[in-house]
Coordinates of C-alpha atoms and ligand atoms in Angstrom, one line a residue:
X1 CA 95.2 70.2 95.0
X2 CA 94.5 73.7 93.4
X3 CA 95.1 77.2 94.1
X4 CA 92.4 79.9 92.5
X5 CA 93.9 83.4 90.9
X6 CA 91.6 86.0 91.2
X7 CA 93.2 89.6 90.3
X8 CA 94.7 91.0 87.2
X9 CA 93.5 88.4 84.2
X10 CA 96.3 89.7 82.1
X11 CA 99.2 89.1 84.7
X12 CA 97.1 85.7 85.6
X13 CA 98.3 84.3 82.1
X14 CA 102.0 84.7 83.4
X15 CA 100.7 83.3 86.7
X16 CA 99.7 80.2 85.0
X17 CA 102.7 79.6 82.6
X18 CA 105.1 79.9 85.8
X19 CA 103.0 77.4 87.7
X20 CA 102.9 74.9 84.8
X21 CA 106.8 75.2 84.7
X22 CA 107.8 75.0 88.1
X23 CA 105.0 73.8 90.1
X24 CA 102.7 71.2 88.0
X25 CA 101.8 69.6 91.3
X26 CA 99.3 72.4 92.0
X27 CA 96.7 73.2 89.8
X28 CA 96.5 76.5 88.5
X29 CA 92.7 78.1 88.2
X30 CA 91.7 81.9 87.4
X31 CA 88.3 83.3 88.5
X32 CA 85.6 82.7 87.7
X33 CA 86.7 79.3 86.1
X34 CA 86.7 78.1 89.6
X35 CA 86.1 74.1 88.9
X36 CA 85.3 72.0 91.7
X37 CA 85.6 74.4 94.9
X38 CA 86.1 71.6 97.4
X39 CA 89.7 71.0 95.6
X40 CA 90.8 74.6 96.1
X41 CA 93.2 74.8 98.9
X42 CA 95.0 78.1 98.2
X43 CA 93.4 81.6 97.1
X44 CA 95.9 84.4 95.7
X45 CA 93.8 87.5 95.2
X46 CA 93.7 91.2 95.2
X47 CA 89.9 90.8 96.4
X48 CA 88.6 87.2 97.8
X49 CA 85.0 86.7 96.8
X50 CA 82.5 88.0 99.0
X51 CA 80.9 84.6 100.0
X52 CA 84.8 83.0 100.5
X53 CA 83.6 81.2 103.5
X54 CA 80.9 78.9 101.9
X55 CA 82.3 79.1 98.2
X56 CA 85.7 77.7 99.4
X57 CA 85.2 75.1 102.6
X58 CA 88.7 73.9 102.0
X59 CA 90.9 77.0 101.9
X60 CA 93.9 76.4 103.8
X61 CA 95.6 79.9 103.0
X62 CA 94.6 83.0 101.4
X63 CA 97.6 85.1 100.1
X64 CA 97.0 88.6 99.0
X65 CA 98.7 89.8 95.4
X66 CA 99.3 93.3 97.2
X67 CA 101.9 94.5 100.2
X68 CA 98.5 96.1 101.8
X69 CA 95.8 93.8 102.9
X70 CA 93.2 96.5 104.0
X71 CA 91.2 96.0 100.8
X72 CA 90.3 92.8 102.5
X73 CA 87.0 92.7 104.8
X74 CA 88.5 90.3 107.5
X75 CA 85.1 90.1 109.2
X76 CA 83.9 87.8 106.2
X77 CA 87.2 85.5 106.6
X78 CA 87.0 82.5 108.6
X79 CA 88.9 83.3 111.5
X80 CA 91.7 80.3 111.4
X81 CA 92.5 81.3 107.7
X82 CA 95.9 82.4 107.7
X83 CA 95.9 85.4 105.2
X84 CA 99.6 86.3 103.8
X85 CA 100.9 89.6 102.3
X86 CA 102.9 89.9 99.1
X87 CA 106.8 90.3 99.7
X88 CA 107.5 90.5 96.1
X89 CA 110.9 92.2 95.6
X90 CA 109.2 94.3 92.7
X91 CA 107.0 95.9 95.0
X92 CA 110.0 97.2 97.3
X93 CA 111.9 98.5 94.2
X94 CA 108.8 99.9 92.8
X95 CA 108.2 101.7 95.9
X96 CA 112.0 102.9 96.0
X97 CA 111.5 104.3 92.8
X98 CA 108.5 106.4 93.5
X99 CA 109.7 107.9 96.7
X100 CA 112.8 108.7 94.8
X101 CA 111.0 110.3 92.1
X102 CA 108.4 112.2 94.3
X103 CA 111.4 113.4 96.8
X104 CA 113.1 114.8 94.1
X105 CA 110.1 116.0 92.4
X106 CA 109.4 118.2 95.6
X107 CA 113.1 118.8 96.8
X108 CA 114.0 120.4 93.2
X109 CA 110.7 122.4 92.9
X110 CA 109.4 120.8 89.6
X111 CA 105.8 121.4 90.2
X112 CA 107.0 125.4 89.9
X113 CA 109.3 124.7 87.1
X114 CA 106.3 122.9 85.1
X115 CA 104.0 125.8 86.0
X116 CA 106.6 128.2 84.7
X117 CA 107.2 126.2 81.3
X118 CA 103.3 126.8 80.9
X119 CA 103.5 130.5 81.3
X120 CA 106.7 131.1 79.2
X121 CA 108.7 132.0 82.5
X122 CA 112.4 130.8 82.8
X123 CA 113.4 131.7 86.4
X124 CA 115.7 130.0 89.2
X125 CA 114.9 128.8 92.2
X126 CA 117.9 128.2 94.8
X127 CA 118.7 124.6 95.4
X128 CA 118.8 123.2 98.7
X129 CA 121.5 120.8 99.2
X130 CA 120.2 117.5 100.1
X131 CA 122.0 117.5 103.3
X132 CA 120.1 120.5 104.5
X133 CA 116.5 118.9 103.6
X134 CA 115.1 116.7 106.0
X135 CA 112.7 113.8 105.0
X136 CA 110.8 111.7 107.4
X137 CA 109.1 108.1 106.7
X138 CA 106.1 107.6 108.5
X139 CA 106.1 103.9 108.8
X140 CA 109.2 102.4 108.7
X141 CA 108.4 98.5 108.0
X142 CA 109.9 96.5 105.1
X143 CA 108.9 98.8 102.6
X144 CA 109.7 102.5 104.7
X145 CA 113.0 100.8 105.3
X146 CA 114.1 100.2 102.6
X147 CA 113.0 103.7 101.2
X148 CA 114.6 105.0 104.1
X149 CA 118.1 103.4 103.3
X150 CA 118.1 104.2 99.7
X151 CA 116.9 108.2 100.0
X152 CA 119.7 108.2 102.8
X153 CA 122.2 107.3 100.0
X154 CA 121.4 110.5 98.4
X155 CA 123.0 112.6 101.3
X156 CA 119.5 113.7 102.6
X157 CA 118.8 113.7 106.5
X158 CA 116.4 110.7 106.9
X159 CA 114.6 109.9 109.7
X160 CA 111.3 107.3 110.4
X161 CA 108.8 106.7 112.7
X162 CA 106.9 103.4 113.5
X163 CA 105.0 102.0 116.5
X164 CA 107.7 99.9 117.6
X165 CA 111.5 100.6 117.2
X166 CA 113.5 99.8 114.3
X167 CA 117.5 100.5 113.4
X168 CA 118.4 101.6 110.3
X169 CA 122.1 102.6 109.9
X170 CA 122.2 106.4 108.4
X171 CA 118.1 107.2 109.5
X172 CA 117.6 108.5 112.8
X173 CA 114.6 106.2 114.4
X174 CA 111.4 107.3 116.2
X175 CA 109.3 104.7 117.9
X176 CA 105.9 105.3 119.6
X177 CA 103.2 107.6 119.7
X178 CA 104.9 110.0 122.5
X179 CA 108.0 110.4 119.9
X180 CA 105.8 111.6 117.1
X181 CA 105.5 115.4 117.9
X182 CA 109.5 115.4 117.7
X183 CA 109.4 113.2 114.5
X184 CA 107.3 115.3 112.5
X185 CA 108.9 118.7 113.8
X186 CA 111.8 117.6 111.3
X187 CA 110.1 116.9 108.4
X188 CA 110.4 119.0 105.2
X189 CA 109.0 116.3 103.1
X190 CA 106.6 113.7 104.8
X191 CA 106.6 110.2 103.1
X192 CA 103.7 107.9 104.1
X193 CA 103.7 104.1 103.8
X194 CA 101.7 103.7 106.5
X195 CA 99.7 100.4 106.4
X196 CA 96.1 101.3 106.3
X197 CA 94.2 100.2 109.8
X198 CA 91.5 101.7 112.2
X199 CA 94.5 103.2 114.0
X200 CA 95.8 104.9 110.9
X201 CA 93.0 105.9 109.0
X202 CA 92.9 109.7 108.7
X203 CA 96.2 110.2 110.3
X204 CA 97.3 112.8 107.7
X205 CA 95.1 115.4 108.9
X206 CA 95.1 118.8 110.1
X207 CA 96.5 118.7 113.7
X208 CA 99.6 116.2 112.1
X209 CA 100.2 119.3 109.1
X210 CA 100.2 121.7 111.9
X211 CA 103.4 119.6 113.7
X212 CA 105.0 119.9 110.4
X213 CA 107.8 122.7 109.9
X214 CA 105.6 125.7 108.3
X215 CA 106.1 125.1 104.3
X216 CA 106.5 121.4 104.4
X217 CA 105.3 118.8 101.7
X218 CA 103.5 115.5 101.6
X219 CA 104.0 112.2 99.8
X220 CA 101.2 109.5 100.1
X221 CA 102.1 106.1 98.9
X222 CA 100.0 104.4 101.6
X223 CA 96.4 104.3 101.3
X224 CA 93.9 107.1 100.0
X225 CA 92.3 106.9 103.5
X226 CA 95.6 108.0 105.6
X227 CA 94.6 111.5 104.3
X228 CA 92.0 114.0 105.0
X229 CA 92.0 115.6 101.9
X230 CA 89.9 118.9 102.5
X231 CA 92.6 119.4 105.1
X232 CA 95.6 119.1 102.6
X233 CA 93.4 121.8 100.6
X234 CA 93.4 124.2 103.6
X235 CA 96.9 123.1 104.5
X236 CA 98.2 124.5 101.2
X237 CA 95.7 127.6 101.0
X238 CA 97.6 128.8 104.4
X239 CA 100.9 127.8 103.0
X240 CA 101.4 125.2 106.1
X241 CA 102.2 123.1 103.4
X242 CA 103.5 123.9 100.0
X243 CA 103.3 120.7 98.0
X244 CA 102.1 117.3 97.4
X245 CA 102.5 114.0 95.6
X246 CA 99.8 111.7 95.7
X247 CA 99.8 108.1 94.4
X248 CA 96.6 106.8 96.0
X249 CA 93.2 108.5 96.5
X250 CA 90.0 107.9 98.8
X251 CA 88.0 107.3 95.6
X252 CA 90.0 105.9 92.6
X253 CA 89.5 107.6 90.2
X254 CA 88.7 110.6 92.0
X255 CA 85.7 112.2 91.1
X256 CA 85.5 114.6 88.0
X257 CA 85.1 117.7 90.2
X258 CA 87.9 116.6 92.7
X259 CA 89.6 119.8 93.8
X260 CA 93.1 117.7 93.3
X261 CA 92.7 117.8 89.7
X262 CA 93.0 121.6 89.0
X263 CA 95.5 122.1 91.6
X264 CA 99.3 122.6 90.4
X265 CA 100.7 122.1 94.0
X266 CA 99.5 118.6 93.9
X267 CA 100.6 116.0 91.6
X268 CA 98.4 112.8 91.4
X269 CA 99.4 109.2 89.9
X270 CA 96.9 106.8 89.2
X271 CA 97.9 104.0 92.3
X272 CA 101.4 103.2 90.4
X273 CA 103.8 103.6 92.9
X274 CA 104.3 99.6 92.7
X275 CA 103.1 96.8 91.0
X276 CA 103.3 92.9 91.9
X277 CA 105.3 90.8 88.9
X278 CA 104.4 87.3 88.6
X279 CA 108.0 86.5 87.7
X280 CA 109.5 87.6 90.8
X281 CA 106.7 87.4 93.1
X282 CA 106.5 83.7 92.0
X283 CA 109.4 82.5 94.0
X284 CA 108.2 83.9 97.0
X285 CA 104.9 82.4 96.8
X286 CA 106.2 79.2 95.8
X287 CA 108.7 79.0 99.0
X288 CA 105.6 80.0 101.0
X289 CA 103.4 77.1 99.1
X290 CA 106.0 74.5 100.3
X291 CA 106.8 75.8 103.7
X292 CA 102.8 75.5 103.9
X293 CA 103.2 72.0 102.8
X294 CA 105.9 71.0 105.1
X295 CA 104.2 72.6 107.9
X296 CA 106.7 75.4 108.5
X297 CA 106.2 79.5 109.3
X298 CA 104.8 81.3 105.9
X299 CA 106.6 85.0 105.4
X300 CA 104.8 87.9 105.3
X301 CA 101.8 86.4 107.7
X302 CA 99.6 88.8 108.6
X303 CA 98.7 89.5 112.4
X304 CA 94.9 90.1 111.7
X305 CA 94.4 91.4 115.2
X306 CA 96.9 94.2 114.2
X307 CA 95.6 94.4 111.0
X308 CA 99.1 94.2 108.7
Ligands
GLV1 C1 99.5 98.2 96.3 O1 98.5 99.1 96.6 C2 99.5 97.0 97.5 O2 99.1 97.2 98.3 O3 100.5 96.4 96.9

């Protein structure tokens, strides 16, 4: 029985050592050295091979190395193949850290201070107390919920929106499309951690920005395709939005002449919000492999119809 790994080769070496030490009954193979494809029962991948159905005829489960699975073309996957997303605690921790950093960057006007320093200007802006700053988390699942709980601890007013109702102590939760307007009207800083699906593609657009309070800011740590980039440029130009932190872009890296490179109100980072760490992800994966071998339900199974 073999597991094929197809993702970052450097981290692959660590995965290999962890399998050798803790699960020697499962043979670890690293793409492109797949050996006899008939023996491969599990695939652990950022992106599965295009010809997956014919190349790996005996596959039991596709495990994503990532929290999001939108990069999978589900139309080429065998219909009954279970797809499992990565629930590495290091991803949750990374997302909490990034959301905290980006929130504080915006809350404490850091873009202004970076610009001022370049111009040799020494000028303080008033501090808004955290209790007067309203944060809104768009997407209140496992990651959004963890971010909301953490940021509530700083004393911010935190609310969150999800398709279905969630209860998080200290967080005002909104649910369903009919509650979206009320949620958006109270977001000084909007943090997008939605999964990317056909329903959420392009959700961060002009119409949504107009429903935020004037002068709000945006943090996108979901996927680049959530954002209509030209609408952000327009909203910054009118002052409807005053700043943005973007960890994800439609095209990564963005083209050399992309306007965001030059815009001092936008902080861009190269999709580094969180990274799967083999040492913390391995126990999660192994638990699922053992569950699968025992015929039990695995953790993090994707509802392929829903798309996350
Ligand atoms: C990274 O973007 C992930 O989905 O884990």
